[in-house]
Each structure stands twice: as structure tokens, then as C-alpha cells.
Amino acid sequence: MAIPGWDIEITGIRSAVARTIGAIDPLEGHAKTYTDALYDAGYSSGSDRVKQALAGFGEHHRYTLPLVVVRTSNCIRAVTTATNAYLRADEEMAERAQRNAQKAPRVADLRMPRK
């Protein structure tokens, strides 16, 4: 039983979730490549100023990609929870899951131990 006033297509949600997971999976590798490329560019420049500028840029953005991954993962989890709640006609749980998906992750969220 669906929630009155809600009209969602479950197969479309499943497809979007699968495509999103496929898109974020390689981001960890991209982050490593990005870091290596910044180092190589600074070293290859032969300029201490360029090395410092690139190091500062890299430091400033070191959490950017990981935060994108966390935010996207949170959204995937929330849309899955909301969809399951929708299928059970649990409007309150679906709305709560949607609200939680909108919360931005914090850098502290990234400091969880890796598996």
C-alpha cells in the first residue's frame, strides 16, 4: 500500500540508486590520483612557489571528494529508507529519511576508522 499523495516509481528509484553507486565507487581512486598529480605538478614545475601553492590548494581541498562520497552515501541510504517506508505506507519515516538526506556531512564524519 502506498502513501496517499505520494507518487514515486520504485523501478526508477532502484535504477537511479544503482547508477549513483556506480558513479561514486571510483571516487576514492580519483582522490589518490588527484593527490599524486598535484605533487607531481609541483615537483615538475621546479618552482618552490608553485609547489607551495599546489600543496596549499591540495590541503585546502583534501576533504572535498571524501565529503562528496559521504554526502552521496547518506542520500542513497536515505532514499532507500524513504522508499521502503513508502512501500510500508509509513509517511512519517519516509519524511524523516528525506530530511536526514539533506543534512550536510562534517569533516568529523570522515574521521571514522576505515574497514
PDB file of C-alpha atoms in Angstrom:
ATOM      1  CA  MET A   1       0.000   0.000   0.000  1.00  0.00           C
ATOM      2  CA  ALA A   2       1.402   3.388  -0.976  1.00  0.00           C
ATOM      3  CA  ILE A   3       1.184   6.661   0.911  1.00  0.00           C
ATOM      4  CA  PRO A   4      -1.713   8.871  -0.280  1.00  0.00           C
ATOM      5  CA  GLY A   5      -0.448  11.925  -2.158  1.00  0.00           C
ATOM      6  CA  TRP A   6       2.911  10.345  -2.950  1.00  0.00           C
ATOM      7  CA  ASP A   7       3.610   9.120  -6.454  1.00  0.00           C
ATOM      8  CA  ILE A   8       7.009   7.544  -6.917  1.00  0.00           C
ATOM      9  CA  GLU A   9       8.254   4.949  -9.362  1.00  0.00           C
ATOM     10  CA  ILE A  10      10.137   2.222  -7.495  1.00  0.00           C
ATOM     11  CA  THR A  11      11.974   0.874 -10.553  1.00  0.00           C
ATOM     12  CA  GLY A  12      13.168   4.392 -11.366  1.00  0.00           C
ATOM     13  CA  ILE A  13      14.472   4.817  -7.830  1.00  0.00           C
ATOM     14  CA  ARG A  14      16.290   1.484  -7.942  1.00  0.00           C
ATOM     15  CA  SER A  15      17.865   2.407 -11.265  1.00  0.00           C
ATOM     16  CA  ALA A  16      18.966   5.848 -10.039  1.00  0.00           C
ATOM     17  CA  VAL A  17      20.451   4.360  -6.853  1.00  0.00           C
ATOM     18  CA  ALA A  18      22.368   1.725  -8.821  1.00  0.00           C
ATOM     19  CA  ARG A  19      23.748   4.331 -11.254  1.00  0.00           C
ATOM     20  CA  THR A  20      24.723   6.642  -8.397  1.00  0.00           C
ATOM     21  CA  ILE A  21      26.570   3.869  -6.567  1.00  0.00           C
ATOM     22  CA  GLY A  22      28.393   3.036  -9.788  1.00  0.00           C
ATOM     23  CA  ALA A  23      29.410   6.676 -10.179  1.00  0.00           C
ATOM     24  CA  ILE A  24      30.780   7.161  -6.647  1.00  0.00           C
ATOM     25  CA  ASP A  25      32.644   3.844  -6.374  1.00  0.00           C
ATOM     26  CA  PRO A  26      35.725   5.078  -8.269  1.00  0.00           C
ATOM     27  CA  LEU A  27      35.996   8.391  -6.368  1.00  0.00           C
ATOM     28  CA  GLU A  28      38.458   7.065  -3.789  1.00  0.00           C
ATOM     29  CA  GLY A  29      40.842   6.133  -6.595  1.00  0.00           C
ATOM     30  CA  HIS A  30      40.315   9.534  -8.205  1.00  0.00           C
ATOM     31  CA  ALA A  31      41.222  11.238  -4.925  1.00  0.00           C
ATOM     32  CA  LYS A  32      44.545   9.342  -4.812  1.00  0.00           C
ATOM     33  CA  THR A  33      45.263  10.195  -8.455  1.00  0.00           C
ATOM     34  CA  TYR A  34      44.406  13.852  -7.768  1.00  0.00           C
ATOM     35  CA  THR A  35      46.786  13.992  -4.805  1.00  0.00           C
ATOM     36  CA  ASP A  36      49.579  12.342  -6.780  1.00  0.00           C
ATOM     37  CA  ALA A  37      49.024  14.695  -9.732  1.00  0.00           C
ATOM     38  CA  LEU A  38      49.250  17.779  -7.505  1.00  0.00           C
ATOM     39  CA  TYR A  39      52.518  16.529  -6.025  1.00  0.00           C
ATOM     40  CA  ASP A  40      53.938  15.668  -9.451  1.00  0.00           C
ATOM     41  CA  ALA A  41      52.909  19.030 -10.899  1.00  0.00           C
ATOM     42  CA  GLY A  42      54.553  20.920  -8.047  1.00  0.00           C
ATOM     43  CA  TYR A  43      57.732  18.879  -8.298  1.00  0.00           C
ATOM     44  CA  SER A  44      57.865  19.162 -12.088  1.00  0.00           C
ATOM     45  CA  SER A  45      57.411  22.925 -12.005  1.00  0.00           C
ATOM     46  CA  GLY A  46      60.818  23.414 -10.426  1.00  0.00           C
ATOM     47  CA  SER A  47      59.387  26.372  -8.538  1.00  0.00           C
ATOM     48  CA  ASP A  48      59.095  26.468  -4.769  1.00  0.00           C
ATOM     49  CA  ARG A  49      56.216  28.949  -5.077  1.00  0.00           C
ATOM     50  CA  VAL A  50      54.264  26.647  -7.353  1.00  0.00           C
ATOM     51  CA  LYS A  51      54.990  23.694  -5.057  1.00  0.00           C
ATOM     52  CA  GLN A  52      53.723  25.674  -2.059  1.00  0.00           C
ATOM     53  CA  ALA A  53      50.655  26.917  -3.913  1.00  0.00           C
ATOM     54  CA  LEU A  54      49.708  23.426  -5.055  1.00  0.00           C
ATOM     55  CA  ALA A  55      50.376  21.987  -1.606  1.00  0.00           C
ATOM     56  CA  GLY A  56      48.143  24.673  -0.076  1.00  0.00           C
ATOM     57  CA  PHE A  57      45.443  24.031  -2.646  1.00  0.00           C
ATOM     58  CA  GLY A  58      45.618  20.300  -2.014  1.00  0.00           C
ATOM     59  CA  GLU A  59      45.455  20.797   1.747  1.00  0.00           C
ATOM     60  CA  HIS A  60      42.500  23.157   1.408  1.00  0.00           C
ATOM     61  CA  HIS A  61      40.549  20.622  -0.665  1.00  0.00           C
ATOM     62  CA  ARG A  62      41.713  17.371   0.926  1.00  0.00           C
ATOM     63  CA  TYR A  63      38.235  16.643   2.311  1.00  0.00           C
ATOM     64  CA  THR A  64      36.249  17.749  -0.743  1.00  0.00           C
ATOM     65  CA  LEU A  65      35.986  14.386  -2.524  1.00  0.00           C
ATOM     66  CA  PRO A  66      35.564  12.367   0.680  1.00  0.00           C
ATOM     67  CA  LEU A  67      32.733  14.704   1.738  1.00  0.00           C
ATOM     68  CA  VAL A  68      31.076  14.220  -1.655  1.00  0.00           C
ATOM     69  CA  VAL A  69      31.242  10.466  -1.120  1.00  0.00           C
ATOM     70  CA  VAL A  70      29.797  10.725   2.416  1.00  0.00           C
ATOM     71  CA  ARG A  71      27.027  13.086   1.294  1.00  0.00           C
ATOM     72  CA  THR A  72      26.135  10.848  -1.627  1.00  0.00           C
ATOM     73  CA  SER A  73      26.189   7.733   0.566  1.00  0.00           C
ATOM     74  CA  ASN A  74      23.916   9.457   3.082  1.00  0.00           C
ATOM     75  CA  CYS A  75      21.494  10.354   0.295  1.00  0.00           C
ATOM     76  CA  ILE A  76      21.480   6.799  -1.062  1.00  0.00           C
ATOM     77  CA  ARG A  77      20.798   5.406   2.404  1.00  0.00           C
ATOM     78  CA  ALA A  78      18.030   7.961   2.974  1.00  0.00           C
ATOM     79  CA  VAL A  79      16.317   7.384  -0.371  1.00  0.00           C
ATOM     80  CA  THR A  80      16.407   3.644   0.253  1.00  0.00           C
ATOM     81  CA  THR A  81      14.938   4.112   3.737  1.00  0.00           C
ATOM     82  CA  ALA A  82      12.298   6.527   2.434  1.00  0.00           C
ATOM     83  CA  THR A  83      11.354   4.183  -0.401  1.00  0.00           C
ATOM     84  CA  ASN A  84      10.993   1.236   1.968  1.00  0.00           C
ATOM     85  CA  ALA A  85       8.876   3.383   4.283  1.00  0.00           C
ATOM     86  CA  TYR A  86       6.755   4.434   1.310  1.00  0.00           C
ATOM     87  CA  LEU A  87       6.184   0.795   0.408  1.00  0.00           C
ATOM     88  CA  ARG A  88       5.059   0.146   4.002  1.00  0.00           C
ATOM     89  CA  ALA A  89       2.902   3.315   3.909  1.00  0.00           C
ATOM     90  CA  ASP A  90       4.937   4.848   6.757  1.00  0.00           C
ATOM     91  CA  GLU A  91       4.753   8.525   5.792  1.00  0.00           C
ATOM     92  CA  GLU A  92       6.462   9.806   8.954  1.00  0.00           C
ATOM     93  CA  MET A  93       9.503   7.569   8.444  1.00  0.00           C
ATOM     94  CA  ALA A  94       9.695   8.487   4.747  1.00  0.00           C
ATOM     95  CA  GLU A  95       9.641  12.206   5.534  1.00  0.00           C
ATOM     96  CA  ARG A  96      12.269  11.776   8.279  1.00  0.00           C
ATOM     97  CA  ALA A  97      14.549   9.920   5.851  1.00  0.00           C
ATOM     98  CA  GLN A  98      14.184  12.720   3.312  1.00  0.00           C
ATOM     99  CA  ARG A  99      15.058  15.366   5.925  1.00  0.00           C
ATOM    100  CA  ASN A 100      18.132  13.379   7.011  1.00  0.00           C
ATOM    101  CA  ALA A 101      19.344  13.164   3.413  1.00  0.00           C
ATOM    102  CA  GLN A 102      19.546  16.949   3.275  1.00  0.00           C
ATOM    103  CA  LYS A 103      21.955  17.241   6.201  1.00  0.00           C
ATOM    104  CA  ALA A 104      25.465  18.111   5.097  1.00  0.00           C
ATOM    105  CA  PRO A 105      28.252  15.856   6.395  1.00  0.00           C
ATOM    106  CA  ARG A 106      31.000  17.305   8.540  1.00  0.00           C
ATOM    107  CA  VAL A 107      34.742  16.783   8.280  1.00  0.00           C
ATOM    108  CA  ALA A 108      34.494  14.970  11.636  1.00  0.00           C
ATOM    109  CA  ASP A 109      32.300  12.393   9.855  1.00  0.00           C
ATOM    110  CA  LEU A 110      35.341  11.456   7.764  1.00  0.00           C
ATOM    111  CA  ARG A 111      37.475  10.586  10.744  1.00  0.00           C
ATOM    112  CA  MET A 112      35.757   7.267  11.283  1.00  0.00           C
ATOM    113  CA  PRO A 113      38.088   4.250  11.279  1.00  0.00           C
ATOM    114  CA  ARG A 114      38.413   2.586   7.888  1.00  0.00           C
ATOM    115  CA  LYS A 115      37.497  -1.038   7.436  1.00  0.00           C
TER     116      LYS A 115
END
